[in-house]
Short mmCIF file of C-alpha atoms in Angstrom, two decimals:
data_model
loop_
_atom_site.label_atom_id
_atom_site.label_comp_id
_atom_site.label_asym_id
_atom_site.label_seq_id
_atom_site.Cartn_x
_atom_site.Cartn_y
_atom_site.Cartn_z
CA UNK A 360 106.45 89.22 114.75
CA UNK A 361 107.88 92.30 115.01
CA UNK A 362 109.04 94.45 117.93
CA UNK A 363 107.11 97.68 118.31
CA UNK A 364 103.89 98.44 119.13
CA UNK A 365 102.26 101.93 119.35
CA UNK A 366 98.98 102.91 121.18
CA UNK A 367 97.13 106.53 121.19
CA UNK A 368 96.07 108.21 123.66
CA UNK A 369 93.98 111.47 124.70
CA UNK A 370 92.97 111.03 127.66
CA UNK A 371 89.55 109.34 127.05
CA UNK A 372 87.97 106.32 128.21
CA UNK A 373 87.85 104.73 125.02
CA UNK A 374 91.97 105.64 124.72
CA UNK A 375 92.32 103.85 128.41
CA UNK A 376 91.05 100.95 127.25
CA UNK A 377 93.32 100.99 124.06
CA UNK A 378 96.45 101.44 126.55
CA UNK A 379 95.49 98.26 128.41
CA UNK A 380 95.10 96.14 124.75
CA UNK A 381 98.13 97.76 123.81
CA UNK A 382 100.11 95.99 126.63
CA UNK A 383 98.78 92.81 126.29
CA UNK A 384 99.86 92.77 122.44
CA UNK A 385 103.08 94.24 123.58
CA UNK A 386 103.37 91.55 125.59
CA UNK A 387 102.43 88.25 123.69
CA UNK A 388 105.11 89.56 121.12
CA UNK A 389 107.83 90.50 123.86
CA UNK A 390 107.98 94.03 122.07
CA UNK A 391 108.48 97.38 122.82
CA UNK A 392 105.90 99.71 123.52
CA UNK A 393 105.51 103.33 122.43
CA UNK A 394 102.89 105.31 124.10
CA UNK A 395 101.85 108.60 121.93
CA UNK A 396 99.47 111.48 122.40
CA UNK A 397 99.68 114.19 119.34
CA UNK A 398 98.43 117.84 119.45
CA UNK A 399 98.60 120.89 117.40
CA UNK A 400 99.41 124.12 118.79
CA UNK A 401 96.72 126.99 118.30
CA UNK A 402 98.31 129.45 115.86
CA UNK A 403 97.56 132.93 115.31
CA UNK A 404 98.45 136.39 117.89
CA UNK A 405 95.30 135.96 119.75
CA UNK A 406 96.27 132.75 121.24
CA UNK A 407 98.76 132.45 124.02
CA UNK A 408 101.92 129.18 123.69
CA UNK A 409 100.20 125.99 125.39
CA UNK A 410 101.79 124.56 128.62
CA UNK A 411 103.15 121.00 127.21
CA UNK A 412 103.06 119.85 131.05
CA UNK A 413 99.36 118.10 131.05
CA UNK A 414 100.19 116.36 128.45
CA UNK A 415 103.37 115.10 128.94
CA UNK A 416 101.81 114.00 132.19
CA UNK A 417 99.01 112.09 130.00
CA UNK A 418 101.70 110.34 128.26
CA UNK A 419 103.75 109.17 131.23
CA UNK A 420 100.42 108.42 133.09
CA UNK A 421 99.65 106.03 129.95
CA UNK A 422 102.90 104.17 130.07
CA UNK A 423 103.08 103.68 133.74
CA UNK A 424 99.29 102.40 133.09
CA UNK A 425 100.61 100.25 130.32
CA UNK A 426 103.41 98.41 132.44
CA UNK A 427 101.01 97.48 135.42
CA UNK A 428 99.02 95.52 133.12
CA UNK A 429 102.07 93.92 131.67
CA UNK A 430 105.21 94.78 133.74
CA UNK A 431 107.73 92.85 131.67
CA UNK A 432 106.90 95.35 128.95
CA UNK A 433 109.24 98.08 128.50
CA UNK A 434 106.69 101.14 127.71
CA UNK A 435 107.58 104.68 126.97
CA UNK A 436 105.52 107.48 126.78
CA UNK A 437 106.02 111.11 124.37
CA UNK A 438 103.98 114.15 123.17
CA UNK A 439 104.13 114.85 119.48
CA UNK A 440 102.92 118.02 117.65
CA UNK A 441 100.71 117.66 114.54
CA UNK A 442 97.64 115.97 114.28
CA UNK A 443 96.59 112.47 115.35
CA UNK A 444 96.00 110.92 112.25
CA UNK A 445 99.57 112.24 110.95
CA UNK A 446 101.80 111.23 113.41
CA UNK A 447 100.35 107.67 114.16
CA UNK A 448 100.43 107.17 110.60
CA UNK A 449 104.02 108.08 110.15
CA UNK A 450 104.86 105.90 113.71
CA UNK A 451 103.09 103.47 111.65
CA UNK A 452 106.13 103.19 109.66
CA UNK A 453 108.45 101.60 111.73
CA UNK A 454 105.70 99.45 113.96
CA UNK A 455 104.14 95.93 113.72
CA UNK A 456 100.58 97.59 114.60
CA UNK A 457 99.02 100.56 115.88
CA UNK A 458 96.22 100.48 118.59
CA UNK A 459 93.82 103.34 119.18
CA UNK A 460 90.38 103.77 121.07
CA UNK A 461 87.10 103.18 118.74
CA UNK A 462 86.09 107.22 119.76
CA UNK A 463 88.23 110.20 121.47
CA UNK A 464 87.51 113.38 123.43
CA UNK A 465 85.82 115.65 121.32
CA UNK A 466 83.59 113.18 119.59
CA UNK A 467 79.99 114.59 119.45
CA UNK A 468 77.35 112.88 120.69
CA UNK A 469 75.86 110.03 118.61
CA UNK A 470 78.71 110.09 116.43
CA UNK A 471 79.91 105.72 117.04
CA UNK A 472 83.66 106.38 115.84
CA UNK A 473 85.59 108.88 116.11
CA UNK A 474 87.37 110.21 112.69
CA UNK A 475 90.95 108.99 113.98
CA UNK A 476 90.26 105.92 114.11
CA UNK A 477 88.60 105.69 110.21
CA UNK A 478 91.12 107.87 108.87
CA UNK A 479 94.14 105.83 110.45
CA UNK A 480 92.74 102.34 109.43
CA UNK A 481 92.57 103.39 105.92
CA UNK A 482 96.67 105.10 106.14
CA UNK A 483 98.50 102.98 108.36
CA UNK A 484 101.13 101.29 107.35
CA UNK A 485 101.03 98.63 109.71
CA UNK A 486 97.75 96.34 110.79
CA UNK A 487 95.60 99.08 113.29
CA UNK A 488 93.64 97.29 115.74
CA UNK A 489 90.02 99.56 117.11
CA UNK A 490 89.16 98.54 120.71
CA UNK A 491 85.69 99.60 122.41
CA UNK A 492 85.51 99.62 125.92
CA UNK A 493 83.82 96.68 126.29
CA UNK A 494 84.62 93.34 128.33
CA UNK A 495 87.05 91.05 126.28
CA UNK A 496 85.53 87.97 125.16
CA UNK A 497 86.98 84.49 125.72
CA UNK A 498 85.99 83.80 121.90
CA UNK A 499 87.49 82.88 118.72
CA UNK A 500 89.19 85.06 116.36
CA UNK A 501 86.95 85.85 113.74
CA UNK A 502 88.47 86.49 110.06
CA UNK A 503 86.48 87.87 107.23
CA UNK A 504 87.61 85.86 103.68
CA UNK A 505 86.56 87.23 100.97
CA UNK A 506 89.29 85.75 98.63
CA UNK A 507 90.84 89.36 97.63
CA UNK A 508 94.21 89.99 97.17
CA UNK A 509 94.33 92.20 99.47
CA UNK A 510 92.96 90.16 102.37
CA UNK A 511 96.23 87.81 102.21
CA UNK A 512 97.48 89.97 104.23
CA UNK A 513 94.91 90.14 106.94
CA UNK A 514 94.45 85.99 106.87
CA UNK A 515 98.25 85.89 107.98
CA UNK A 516 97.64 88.39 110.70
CA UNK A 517 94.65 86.26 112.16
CA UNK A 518 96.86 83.06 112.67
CA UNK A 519 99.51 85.01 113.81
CA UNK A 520 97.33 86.18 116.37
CA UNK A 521 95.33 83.22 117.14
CA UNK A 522 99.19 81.26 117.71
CA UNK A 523 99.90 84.50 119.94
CA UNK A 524 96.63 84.02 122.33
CA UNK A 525 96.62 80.41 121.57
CA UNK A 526 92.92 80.34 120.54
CA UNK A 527 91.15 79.03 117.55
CA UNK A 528 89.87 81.05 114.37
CA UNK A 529 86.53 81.29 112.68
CA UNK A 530 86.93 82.00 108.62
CA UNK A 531 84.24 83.27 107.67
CA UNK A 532 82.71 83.91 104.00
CA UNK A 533 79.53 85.19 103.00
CA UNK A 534 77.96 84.91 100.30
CA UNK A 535 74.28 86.12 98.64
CA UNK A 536 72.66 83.16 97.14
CA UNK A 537 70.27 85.78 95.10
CA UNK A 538 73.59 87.59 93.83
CA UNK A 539 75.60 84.78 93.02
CA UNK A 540 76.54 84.07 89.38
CA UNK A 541 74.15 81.13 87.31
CA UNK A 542 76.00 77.89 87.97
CA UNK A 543 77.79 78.54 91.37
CA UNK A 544 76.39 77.45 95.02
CA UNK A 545 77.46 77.03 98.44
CA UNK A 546 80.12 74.81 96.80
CA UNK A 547 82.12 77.25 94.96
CA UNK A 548 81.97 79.44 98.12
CA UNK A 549 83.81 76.73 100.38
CA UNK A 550 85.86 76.63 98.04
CA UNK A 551 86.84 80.01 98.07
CA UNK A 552 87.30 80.00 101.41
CA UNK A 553 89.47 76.80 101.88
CA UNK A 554 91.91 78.52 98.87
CA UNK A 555 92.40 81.09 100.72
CA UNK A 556 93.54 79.57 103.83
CA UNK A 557 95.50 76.93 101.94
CA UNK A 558 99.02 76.67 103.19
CA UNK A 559 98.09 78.57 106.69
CA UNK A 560 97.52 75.07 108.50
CA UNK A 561 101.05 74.05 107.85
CA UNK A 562 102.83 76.90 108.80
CA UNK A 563 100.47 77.14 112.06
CA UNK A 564 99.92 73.22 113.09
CA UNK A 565 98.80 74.40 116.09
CA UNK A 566 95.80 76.66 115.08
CA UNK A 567 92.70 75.34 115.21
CA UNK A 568 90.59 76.87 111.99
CA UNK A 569 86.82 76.50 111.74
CA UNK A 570 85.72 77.17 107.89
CA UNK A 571 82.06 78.87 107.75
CA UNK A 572 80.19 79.46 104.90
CA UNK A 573 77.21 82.08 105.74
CA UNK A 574 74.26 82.66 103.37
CA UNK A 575 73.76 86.70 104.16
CA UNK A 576 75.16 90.27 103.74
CA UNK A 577 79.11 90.21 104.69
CA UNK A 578 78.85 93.18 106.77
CA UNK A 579 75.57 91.61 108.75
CA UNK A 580 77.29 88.40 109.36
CA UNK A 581 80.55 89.59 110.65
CA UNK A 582 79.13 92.30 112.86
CA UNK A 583 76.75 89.89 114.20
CA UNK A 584 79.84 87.33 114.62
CA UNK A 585 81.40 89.73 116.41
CA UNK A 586 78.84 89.23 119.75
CA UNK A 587 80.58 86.36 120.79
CA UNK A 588 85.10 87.11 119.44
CA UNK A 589 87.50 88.20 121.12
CA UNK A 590 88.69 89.86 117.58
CA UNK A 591 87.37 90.40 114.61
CA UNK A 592 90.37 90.56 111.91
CA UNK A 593 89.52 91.68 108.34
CA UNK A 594 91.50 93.65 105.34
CA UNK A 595 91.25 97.05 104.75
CA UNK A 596 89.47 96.36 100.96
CA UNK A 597 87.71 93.47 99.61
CA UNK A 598 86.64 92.53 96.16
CA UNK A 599 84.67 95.40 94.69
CA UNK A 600 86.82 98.07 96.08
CA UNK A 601 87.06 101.54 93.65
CA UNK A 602 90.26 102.62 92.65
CA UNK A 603 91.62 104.34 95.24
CA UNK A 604 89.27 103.70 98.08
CA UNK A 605 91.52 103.25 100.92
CA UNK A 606 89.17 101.46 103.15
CA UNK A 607 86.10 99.54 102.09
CA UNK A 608 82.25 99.42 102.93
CA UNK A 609 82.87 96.43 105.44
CA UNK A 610 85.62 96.98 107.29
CA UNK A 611 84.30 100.73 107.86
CA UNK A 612 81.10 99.16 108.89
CA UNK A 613 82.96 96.55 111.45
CA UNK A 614 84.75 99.74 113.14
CA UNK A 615 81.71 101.12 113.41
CA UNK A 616 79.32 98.90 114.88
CA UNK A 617 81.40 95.58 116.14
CA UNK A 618 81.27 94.47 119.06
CA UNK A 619 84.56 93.33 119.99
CA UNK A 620 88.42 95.14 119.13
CA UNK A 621 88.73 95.30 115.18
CA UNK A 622 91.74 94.56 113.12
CA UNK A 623 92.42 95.95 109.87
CA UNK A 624 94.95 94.84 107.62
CA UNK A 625 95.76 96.64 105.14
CA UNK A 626 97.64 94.69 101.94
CA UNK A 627 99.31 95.56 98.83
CA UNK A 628 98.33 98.32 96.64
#
């Protein structure tokens, strides 16, 4: 793994919570952590300059957060001008993953995710990981396998992560019996599945992996998965995906109504 890991903040209780998952990933991959809040100055004659001061203080208040929840970490904290979505994106660049709150200050009411957290899952550059401010489970990993090319990506970052919190993974495919082409069954989907992991059990002996093929809609069975993991780890666009769609209908539907910290992975274009 690598050796940076970046959390946002504004001051919410959904951002708190992100600080504290933020640590703990820090510290299973003895990396650095970067601590960053990002505003844009009001601009026009009839506003006056902003005093930086509260949130500098939000930043350093972060950090020091961060390092009481994992002390060995070495956690920094700095204020950055342009919008959120921006400058995580562009931190993105140089960090192993980026961990944000599910919704922000400012959110209106009803609204389940707040428009950073869509907008940076689908322009990271690095794996962004969504946490609610919810109790963490004691569960497995859960990984989504759809057998894309561009969840390879996402498969390696579940067993990286399950060999990081020592705890077992769930691979999960689903499948629509009604929607399936003439000639295949539940056998073509396991299948699937075990391709896709192939080669994963060597390079992490000590992952346990639990294959399950689900008869149902992908985005009910993972979201109703979710209930019982600790993290639910899937990639950014599955098979289906238009041209150009940066995120797709599942993993936008996981960071919306999961119920544990999401993981998107975002592979090769």
């Amino acid at each position: 793994m690598g050796s940076l890991v970046v959390v946002g903040v504004d001051g919410s209780s959904s951002s708190h919570a992100a600080v504290v998952q933020a640590a703990r990933e820090a510290q299973r991959r003895r990396a650095k952590l970067h601590v960053v809040h990002a505003f844009s100055w009001p601009v026009g004659p009839m506003y006056a300059p902003l005093d930086p001061s509260p949130f500098n203080r939000m930043a350093h208040d972060a950090a020091q957060h961060a390092r009481s929840v994992a002390p060995d970490v070495e956690a920094t904290g700095t204020v950055m001008v342009g919008g959120a979505v921006s400058v995580l994106a562009a931190e993105s660049r140089a960090a192993d993953l980026v961990v944000v709150g599910s919704r922000g200050l400012g959110g209106f009411i009803g609204m389940l995710l707040g428009s950073t957290a869509v907008s940076l899952a689908a322009h990271s550059e690095c794996p962004v990981m969504v946490v609610r401010e919810e109790p963490d489970h004691t569960g497995p990993i859960v990984l989504g396998v759809d057998g894309s090319p561009h969840g390879e990506e996402a498969i390696e970052f579940a067993f990286a992560e399950a060999a990081l919190r020592r705890t077992e993974i769930v691979a999960m495919h689903a499948w629509l019996p009604d929607h399936a082409p003439a000639g295949t069954g539940v056998e073509s989907a396991e299948r699937l599945l075990a391709l896709a992991l192939a080669g994963r059990r060597e390079k992490y002996p000590d992952v346990v992996v639990r294959q399950d093929v689900v008869s149902g809609e992908t985005r009910e069975v993972l979201i109703e998965a979710s209930k019982t993991a600790q993290l639910m780890v899937v990639g950014a666009r599955g098979r289906g995906g238009f041209s150009g769609l940066l995120l797709g209908s599942v993993s936008q539907a996981l960071l919306h109504h999961a119920h544990c910290p999401v993981a998107v992975v975002r592979g090769e274009a």
